PDB file of C-alpha atoms in Angstrom:
ATOM      1  CA  MET A   6     -33.018   4.040 -22.941  1.00 34.00           C
ATOM      2  CA  ILE A   7     -33.525   1.750 -19.958  1.00 36.00           C
ATOM      3  CA  GLN A   8     -31.119   2.274 -17.086  1.00 39.00           C
ATOM      4  CA  VAL A   9     -30.127  -0.783 -15.110  1.00 40.00           C
ATOM      5  CA  ALA A  10     -29.318  -0.238 -11.461  1.00 46.00           C
ATOM      6  CA  PRO A  11     -25.790  -1.286 -10.477  1.00 48.00           C
ATOM      7  CA  ILE A  12     -25.596  -4.746  -8.977  1.00 48.00           C
ATOM      8  CA  SER A  13     -23.830  -5.295  -5.683  1.00 53.00           C
ATOM      9  CA  PHE A  14     -21.666  -8.358  -5.074  1.00 57.00           C
ATOM     10  CA  ALA A  15     -24.054  -9.074  -2.198  1.00 60.00           C
ATOM     11  CA  GLU A  16     -26.888  -9.714  -4.708  1.00 58.00           C
ATOM     12  CA  ALA A  17     -26.095 -13.310  -5.609  1.00 57.00           C
ATOM     13  CA  GLU A  18     -29.400 -14.084  -7.318  1.00 65.00           C
ATOM     14  CA  ARG A  19     -29.174 -11.069  -9.647  1.00 56.00           C
ATOM     15  CA  LEU A  20     -25.513 -11.757 -10.402  1.00 54.00           C
ATOM     16  CA  SER A  21     -26.351 -15.357 -11.222  1.00 56.00           C
ATOM     17  CA  LEU A  22     -28.402 -14.106 -14.185  1.00 50.00           C
ATOM     18  CA  ILE A  23     -25.164 -12.667 -15.611  1.00 54.00           C
ATOM     19  CA  PHE A  24     -22.464 -15.030 -14.366  1.00 61.00           C
ATOM     20  CA  ASP A  25     -24.356 -18.255 -15.043  1.00 56.00           C
ATOM     21  CA  ALA A  26     -26.003 -17.216 -18.310  1.00 54.00           C
ATOM     22  CA  GLU A  27     -25.996 -19.737 -21.157  1.00 69.00           C
ATOM     23  CA  HIS A  28     -24.166 -17.300 -23.440  1.00 58.00           C
ATOM     24  CA  ARG A  29     -21.106 -17.034 -21.133  1.00 58.00           C
ATOM     25  CA  GLU A  30     -19.197 -19.343 -23.464  1.00 68.00           C
ATOM     26  CA  GLN A  31     -19.599 -16.722 -26.189  1.00 66.00           C
ATOM     27  CA  TRP A  32     -18.235 -13.769 -24.242  1.00 60.00           C
ATOM     28  CA  GLN A  33     -15.595 -15.568 -22.185  1.00 66.00           C
ATOM     29  CA  LYS A  34     -14.732 -18.770 -24.058  1.00 77.00           C
ATOM     30  CA  THR A  35     -15.046 -20.914 -20.948  1.00 84.00           C
ATOM     31  CA  SER A  36     -14.100 -24.037 -22.898  1.00 87.00           C
ATOM     32  CA  LEU A  37     -10.699 -22.541 -23.812  1.00 90.00           C
ATOM     33  CA  ILE A  38     -10.061 -21.574 -20.196  1.00 92.00           C
ATOM     34  CA  LEU A  39     -10.857 -25.111 -19.034  1.00 93.00           C
ATOM     35  CA  GLU A  40      -8.604 -26.506 -21.749  1.00 94.00           C
ATOM     36  CA  ALA A  41      -5.730 -24.267 -20.604  1.00 95.00           C
ATOM     37  CA  LEU A  42      -6.114 -25.553 -17.029  1.00 97.00           C
ATOM     38  CA  ASP A  43      -5.781 -29.167 -18.233  1.00 96.00           C
ATOM     39  CA  LEU A  44      -7.377 -30.495 -15.049  1.00 97.00           C
ATOM     40  CA  GLN A  45      -6.682 -34.120 -14.162  1.00 98.00           C
ATOM     41  CA  PRO A  46      -9.379 -36.094 -12.265  1.00 98.00           C
ATOM     42  CA  ASP A  47      -7.553 -36.069  -8.909  1.00 98.00           C
ATOM     43  CA  MET A  48      -6.341 -32.461  -8.840  1.00 98.00           C
ATOM     44  CA  VAL A  49      -7.157 -29.872  -6.187  1.00 98.00           C
ATOM     45  CA  ILE A  50      -8.087 -26.334  -7.243  1.00 98.00           C
ATOM     46  CA  ALA A  51      -8.987 -23.158  -5.374  1.00 98.00           C
ATOM     47  CA  ASP A  52     -11.497 -20.881  -7.109  1.00 98.00           C
ATOM     48  CA  VAL A  53     -10.797 -17.510  -5.462  1.00 98.00           C
ATOM     49  CA  GLY A  54     -13.632 -15.020  -5.804  1.00 95.00           C
ATOM     50  CA  ALA A  55     -15.860 -17.886  -6.880  1.00 95.00           C
ATOM     51  CA  GLY A  56     -18.954 -15.668  -6.950  1.00 91.00           C
ATOM     52  CA  THR A  57     -22.023 -17.674  -7.888  1.00 90.00           C
ATOM     53  CA  GLY A  58     -19.982 -20.854  -8.332  1.00 93.00           C
ATOM     54  CA  TYR A  59     -19.986 -20.946 -12.140  1.00 92.00           C
ATOM     55  CA  PHE A  60     -16.410 -22.177 -12.531  1.00 95.00           C
ATOM     56  CA  SER A  61     -16.412 -24.176  -9.280  1.00 97.00           C
ATOM     57  CA  SER A  62     -19.308 -26.249 -10.604  1.00 95.00           C
ATOM     58  CA  LEU A  63     -17.476 -26.868 -13.885  1.00 95.00           C
ATOM     59  CA  PHE A  64     -14.299 -27.805 -12.001  1.00 98.00           C
ATOM     60  CA  SER A  65     -16.270 -30.221  -9.813  1.00 98.00           C
ATOM     61  CA  GLU A  66     -17.441 -32.125 -12.916  1.00 96.00           C
ATOM     62  CA  ARG A  67     -13.855 -32.496 -14.114  1.00 97.00           C
ATOM     63  CA  LEU A  68     -12.414 -33.538 -10.741  1.00 98.00           C
ATOM     64  CA  PRO A  69     -14.326 -36.683  -9.714  1.00 97.00           C
ATOM     65  CA  HIS A  70     -11.420 -37.781  -7.488  1.00 98.00           C
ATOM     66  CA  GLY A  71     -10.192 -34.277  -6.664  1.00 98.00           C
ATOM     67  CA  ARG A  72     -11.364 -31.292  -4.681  1.00 98.00           C
ATOM     68  CA  VAL A  73     -12.598 -27.770  -5.385  1.00 98.00           C
ATOM     69  CA  HIS A  74     -12.191 -25.039  -2.784  1.00 98.00           C
ATOM     70  CA  ALA A  75     -14.637 -22.227  -3.586  1.00 98.00           C
ATOM     71  CA  LEU A  76     -13.634 -19.028  -1.775  1.00 98.00           C
ATOM     72  CA  ASP A  77     -15.290 -15.635  -1.736  1.00 96.00           C
ATOM     73  CA  THR A  78     -15.205 -12.529   0.446  1.00 95.00           C
ATOM     74  CA  GLU A  79     -18.977 -12.054   0.296  1.00 92.00           C
ATOM     75  CA  PRO A  80     -21.080 -14.117   2.777  1.00 93.00           C
ATOM     76  CA  ASN A  81     -24.153 -13.925   0.506  1.00 90.00           C
ATOM     77  CA  MET A  82     -22.166 -15.516  -2.318  1.00 90.00           C
ATOM     78  CA  LEU A  83     -21.032 -18.332  -0.027  1.00 95.00           C
ATOM     79  CA  SER A  84     -24.638 -18.926   1.027  1.00 93.00           C
ATOM     80  CA  HIS A  85     -25.760 -18.917  -2.626  1.00 92.00           C
ATOM     81  CA  MET A  86     -23.034 -21.404  -3.558  1.00 95.00           C
ATOM     82  CA  ALA A  87     -23.897 -23.678  -0.623  1.00 96.00           C
ATOM     83  CA  SER A  88     -27.487 -23.917  -1.893  1.00 94.00           C
ATOM     84  CA  ARG A  89     -26.385 -24.334  -5.496  1.00 93.00           C
ATOM     85  CA  PHE A  90     -23.855 -27.092  -4.811  1.00 96.00           C
ATOM     86  CA  ALA A  91     -26.297 -28.961  -2.543  1.00 97.00           C
ATOM     87  CA  ARG A  92     -28.932 -28.773  -5.290  1.00 95.00           C
ATOM     88  CA  GLU A  93     -26.390 -29.978  -7.893  1.00 95.00           C
ATOM     89  CA  GLY A  94     -25.094 -32.749  -5.612  1.00 96.00           C
ATOM     90  CA  ARG A  95     -21.507 -31.461  -5.691  1.00 96.00           C
ATOM     91  CA  GLY A  96     -19.894 -33.269  -2.780  1.00 95.00           C
ATOM     92  CA  ASN A  97     -16.312 -32.456  -3.767  1.00 98.00           C
ATOM     93  CA  ILE A  98     -16.571 -28.679  -3.212  1.00 98.00           C
ATOM     94  CA  SER A  99     -15.589 -26.988   0.044  1.00 98.00           C
ATOM     95  CA  LEU A 100     -16.635 -23.397   0.805  1.00 98.00           C
ATOM     96  CA  SER A 101     -14.699 -20.861   2.817  1.00 97.00           C
ATOM     97  CA  GLN A 102     -14.419 -17.127   3.172  1.00 97.00           C
ATOM     98  CA  SER A 103     -11.424 -15.236   1.850  1.00 97.00           C
ATOM     99  CA  ARG A 104     -10.453 -11.642   2.572  1.00 97.00           C
ATOM    100  CA  HIS A 105      -9.978  -8.701   0.233  1.00 95.00           C
ATOM    101  CA  ASP A 106      -6.209  -8.753   0.774  1.00 97.00           C
ATOM    102  CA  ASP A 107      -5.760 -12.482   1.413  1.00 98.00           C
ATOM    103  CA  PRO A 108      -6.957 -15.482  -0.620  1.00 98.00           C
ATOM    104  CA  CYS A 109      -6.908 -17.643   2.583  1.00 98.00           C
ATOM    105  CA  LEU A 110      -5.837 -20.731   0.654  1.00 98.00           C
ATOM    106  CA  PRO A 111      -5.774 -24.273   2.011  1.00 98.00           C
ATOM    107  CA  PRO A 112      -2.565 -26.308   1.549  1.00 97.00           C
ATOM    108  CA  GLY A 113      -1.951 -28.891  -1.164  1.00 97.00           C
ATOM    109  CA  LEU A 114      -3.266 -27.081  -4.228  1.00 98.00           C
ATOM    110  CA  ASP A 115      -2.479 -27.939  -7.833  1.00 98.00           C
ATOM    111  CA  TRP A 116      -4.162 -24.766  -9.134  1.00 98.00           C
ATOM    112  CA  VAL A 117      -5.309 -21.365  -7.898  1.00 98.00           C
ATOM    113  CA  PHE A 118      -7.853 -19.757 -10.214  1.00 98.00           C
ATOM    114  CA  LEU A 119      -9.216 -16.201 -10.328  1.00 98.00           C
ATOM    115  CA  ALA A 120     -11.708 -15.204 -13.033  1.00 94.00           C
ATOM    116  CA  ASN A 121     -12.840 -11.583 -13.260  1.00 89.00           C
ATOM    117  CA  VAL A 122     -11.460 -10.933  -9.764  1.00 93.00           C
ATOM    118  CA  TYR A 123      -7.993  -9.391  -9.964  1.00 97.00           C
ATOM    119  CA  ARG A 124      -9.252  -6.016 -11.161  1.00 92.00           C
ATOM    120  CA  PHE A 125     -11.374  -5.636  -8.008  1.00 91.00           C
ATOM    121  CA  ILE A 126      -8.516  -6.270  -5.560  1.00 95.00           C
ATOM    122  CA  GLN A 127      -7.435  -2.941  -4.061  1.00 94.00           C
ATOM    123  CA  ALA A 128      -4.462  -4.147  -1.980  1.00 97.00           C
ATOM    124  CA  ARG A 129      -2.961  -6.212  -4.786  1.00 97.00           C
ATOM    125  CA  GLU A 130       0.614  -6.145  -3.447  1.00 98.00           C
ATOM    126  CA  THR A 131      -0.526  -7.570  -0.093  1.00 98.00           C
ATOM    127  CA  PHE A 132      -2.836 -10.054  -1.830  1.00 98.00           C
ATOM    128  CA  LEU A 133      -0.017 -11.329  -4.059  1.00 98.00           C
ATOM    129  CA  ALA A 134       2.389 -11.583  -1.091  1.00 98.00           C
ATOM    130  CA  ASN A 135      -0.183 -13.702   0.771  1.00 98.00           C
ATOM    131  CA  LEU A 136      -0.784 -15.811  -2.345  1.00 98.00           C
ATOM    132  CA  TYR A 137       2.966 -16.383  -2.696  1.00 98.00           C
ATOM    133  CA  ARG A 138       3.288 -17.474   0.939  1.00 97.00           C
ATOM    134  CA  GLN A 139       0.308 -19.833   0.794  1.00 98.00           C
ATOM    135  CA  ILE A 140       1.212 -21.930  -2.246  1.00 98.00           C
ATOM    136  CA  ASP A 141       3.858 -24.529  -3.010  1.00 96.00           C
ATOM    137  CA  ALA A 142       6.429 -24.274  -5.791  1.00 94.00           C
ATOM    138  CA  GLY A 143       4.405 -26.743  -7.879  1.00 95.00           C
ATOM    139  CA  THR A 144       1.121 -24.853  -7.604  1.00 98.00           C
ATOM    140  CA  GLN A 145       0.034 -23.139 -10.805  1.00 98.00           C
ATOM    141  CA  VAL A 146      -1.975 -19.914 -10.803  1.00 98.00           C
ATOM    142  CA  MET A 147      -4.300 -18.570 -13.488  1.00 98.00           C
ATOM    143  CA  PHE A 148      -5.828 -15.107 -13.721  1.00 98.00           C
ATOM    144  CA  VAL A 149      -8.548 -14.501 -16.295  1.00 95.00           C
ATOM    145  CA  ASP A 150      -9.619 -10.880 -16.569  1.00 94.00           C
ATOM    146  CA  PHE A 151     -10.667  -8.144 -18.956  1.00 91.00           C
ATOM    147  CA  LYS A 152      -8.327  -6.608 -21.477  1.00 92.00           C
ATOM    148  CA  GLY A 153      -8.907  -3.489 -23.556  1.00 85.00           C
ATOM    149  CA  GLU A 154     -11.320  -0.725 -22.599  1.00 82.00           C
ATOM    150  CA  ARG A 155     -12.997  -2.746 -19.819  1.00 77.00           C
ATOM    151  CA  ALA A 156      -9.731  -3.467 -18.002  1.00 86.00           C
ATOM    152  CA  ARG A 157      -9.352  -1.744 -14.649  1.00 90.00           C
ATOM    153  CA  VAL A 158      -5.927  -3.342 -14.379  1.00 95.00           C
ATOM    154  CA  SER A 159      -4.252  -3.758 -17.768  1.00 95.00           C
ATOM    155  CA  PRO A 160      -2.862  -7.171 -18.684  1.00 97.00           C
ATOM    156  CA  GLN A 161       0.658  -5.706 -18.676  1.00 97.00           C
ATOM    157  CA  GLN A 162       0.137  -4.195 -15.227  1.00 97.00           C
ATOM    158  CA  ALA A 163      -1.129  -7.552 -13.904  1.00 98.00           C
ATOM    159  CA  ARG A 164       1.903  -9.281 -15.402  1.00 98.00           C
ATOM    160  CA  ASP A 165       4.285  -6.704 -13.918  1.00 98.00           C
ATOM    161  CA  GLU A 166       2.684  -6.968 -10.464  1.00 98.00           C
ATOM    162  CA  VAL A 167       2.822 -10.764 -10.490  1.00 98.00           C
ATOM    163  CA  THR A 168       6.491 -10.693 -11.533  1.00 98.00           C
ATOM    164  CA  ALA A 169       7.352  -8.090  -8.870  1.00 97.00           C
ATOM    165  CA  ALA A 170       5.724 -10.365  -6.247  1.00 97.00           C
ATOM    166  CA  GLY A 171       8.210 -13.145  -7.066  1.00 97.00           C
ATOM    167  CA  PHE A 172       6.243 -15.227  -9.542  1.00 98.00           C
ATOM    168  CA  ARG A 173       7.405 -16.478 -12.939  1.00 97.00           C
ATOM    169  CA  VAL A 174       4.968 -15.946 -15.810  1.00 98.00           C
ATOM    170  CA  GLU A 175       4.606 -19.123 -17.836  1.00 97.00           C
ATOM    171  CA  LYS A 176       1.992 -17.982 -20.327  1.00 97.00           C
ATOM    172  CA  MET A 177       0.235 -14.760 -21.268  1.00 97.00           C
ATOM    173  CA  ASP A 178      -2.598 -15.434 -23.718  1.00 96.00           C
ATOM    174  CA  MET A 179      -4.067 -12.258 -25.165  1.00 96.00           C
ATOM    175  CA  HIS A 180      -5.921 -13.842 -28.097  1.00 93.00           C
ATOM    176  CA  SER A 181      -7.951 -16.948 -27.159  1.00 89.00           C
ATOM    177  CA  CYS A 182     -10.787 -15.093 -25.403  1.00 87.00           C
ATOM    178  CA  PRO A 183     -12.579 -12.159 -27.052  1.00 87.00           C
ATOM    179  CA  ASP A 184     -12.508  -9.756 -24.079  1.00 88.00           C
ATOM    180  CA  HIS A 185     -10.184 -11.481 -21.600  1.00 90.00           C
ATOM    181  CA  TYR A 186      -6.537 -12.334 -21.144  1.00 95.00           C
ATOM    182  CA  ILE A 187      -5.301 -15.545 -19.521  1.00 96.00           C
ATOM    183  CA  LEU A 188      -2.220 -15.168 -17.323  1.00 98.00           C
ATOM    184  CA  GLN A 189      -0.569 -18.335 -15.988  1.00 98.00           C
ATOM    185  CA  PHE A 190       2.248 -18.255 -13.464  1.00 98.00           C
ATOM    186  CA  ARG A 191       3.891 -19.979 -10.497  1.00 97.00           C
ATOM    187  CA  LYS A 192       6.580 -19.287  -7.912  1.00 96.00           C
ATOM    188  CA  ARG A 193      10.047 -18.789  -9.289  1.00 89.00           C
ATOM    189  CA  GLU A 194      12.250 -21.785  -8.676  1.00 72.00           C
ATOM    190  CA  ALA A 195      14.688 -21.313  -5.841  1.00 54.00           C
ATOM    191  CA  GLN A 196      18.131 -20.261  -6.966  1.00 45.00           C
ATOM    192  CA  PRO A 197      20.853 -22.749  -6.071  1.00 42.00           C
ATOM    193  CA  SER A 198      23.200 -21.446  -3.401  1.00 44.00           C
ATOM    194  CA  ALA A 199      26.811 -20.900  -4.396  1.00 43.00           C
TER     195      ALA A 199
END
């Protein structure tokens, strides 16, 4: 049996062979995720933990009058994405560095998107508190991550943590993607004062 050496998040070119593979639609059902986002041409989305830029590139195509903010903690990933988006002619994508406990979001977002990221966040309570502070009441958030045996954070645990941080879950889809759940949420609406 051939043993494959673990890949570091600093190895953008090697990760691109996995993240940007043609068969990603099969194992993640990208088309269903994009459908769930229901992006309109002028929307603004933040792709947190954008990695090699797979989803950011797809978002860019769907937002000809909008903006994509691709954020990642890893400088090598940001460098990889800068080259990729220049090569692809994606002028509506901005790159910036996030932190492990802080998404570092710009203002004015319609969506915040994290795919295959939440399970790697160690300080999730701090991360979610920062996320809550940085978005508006109208901003929608979507987490896409592994369910089942490959889940480091179970879907129920993710849902519980999001709720405890003050968000309202709007949709929890456990069935559309073969190995992933889709969790959609936003800030709870302010309670009227008595």
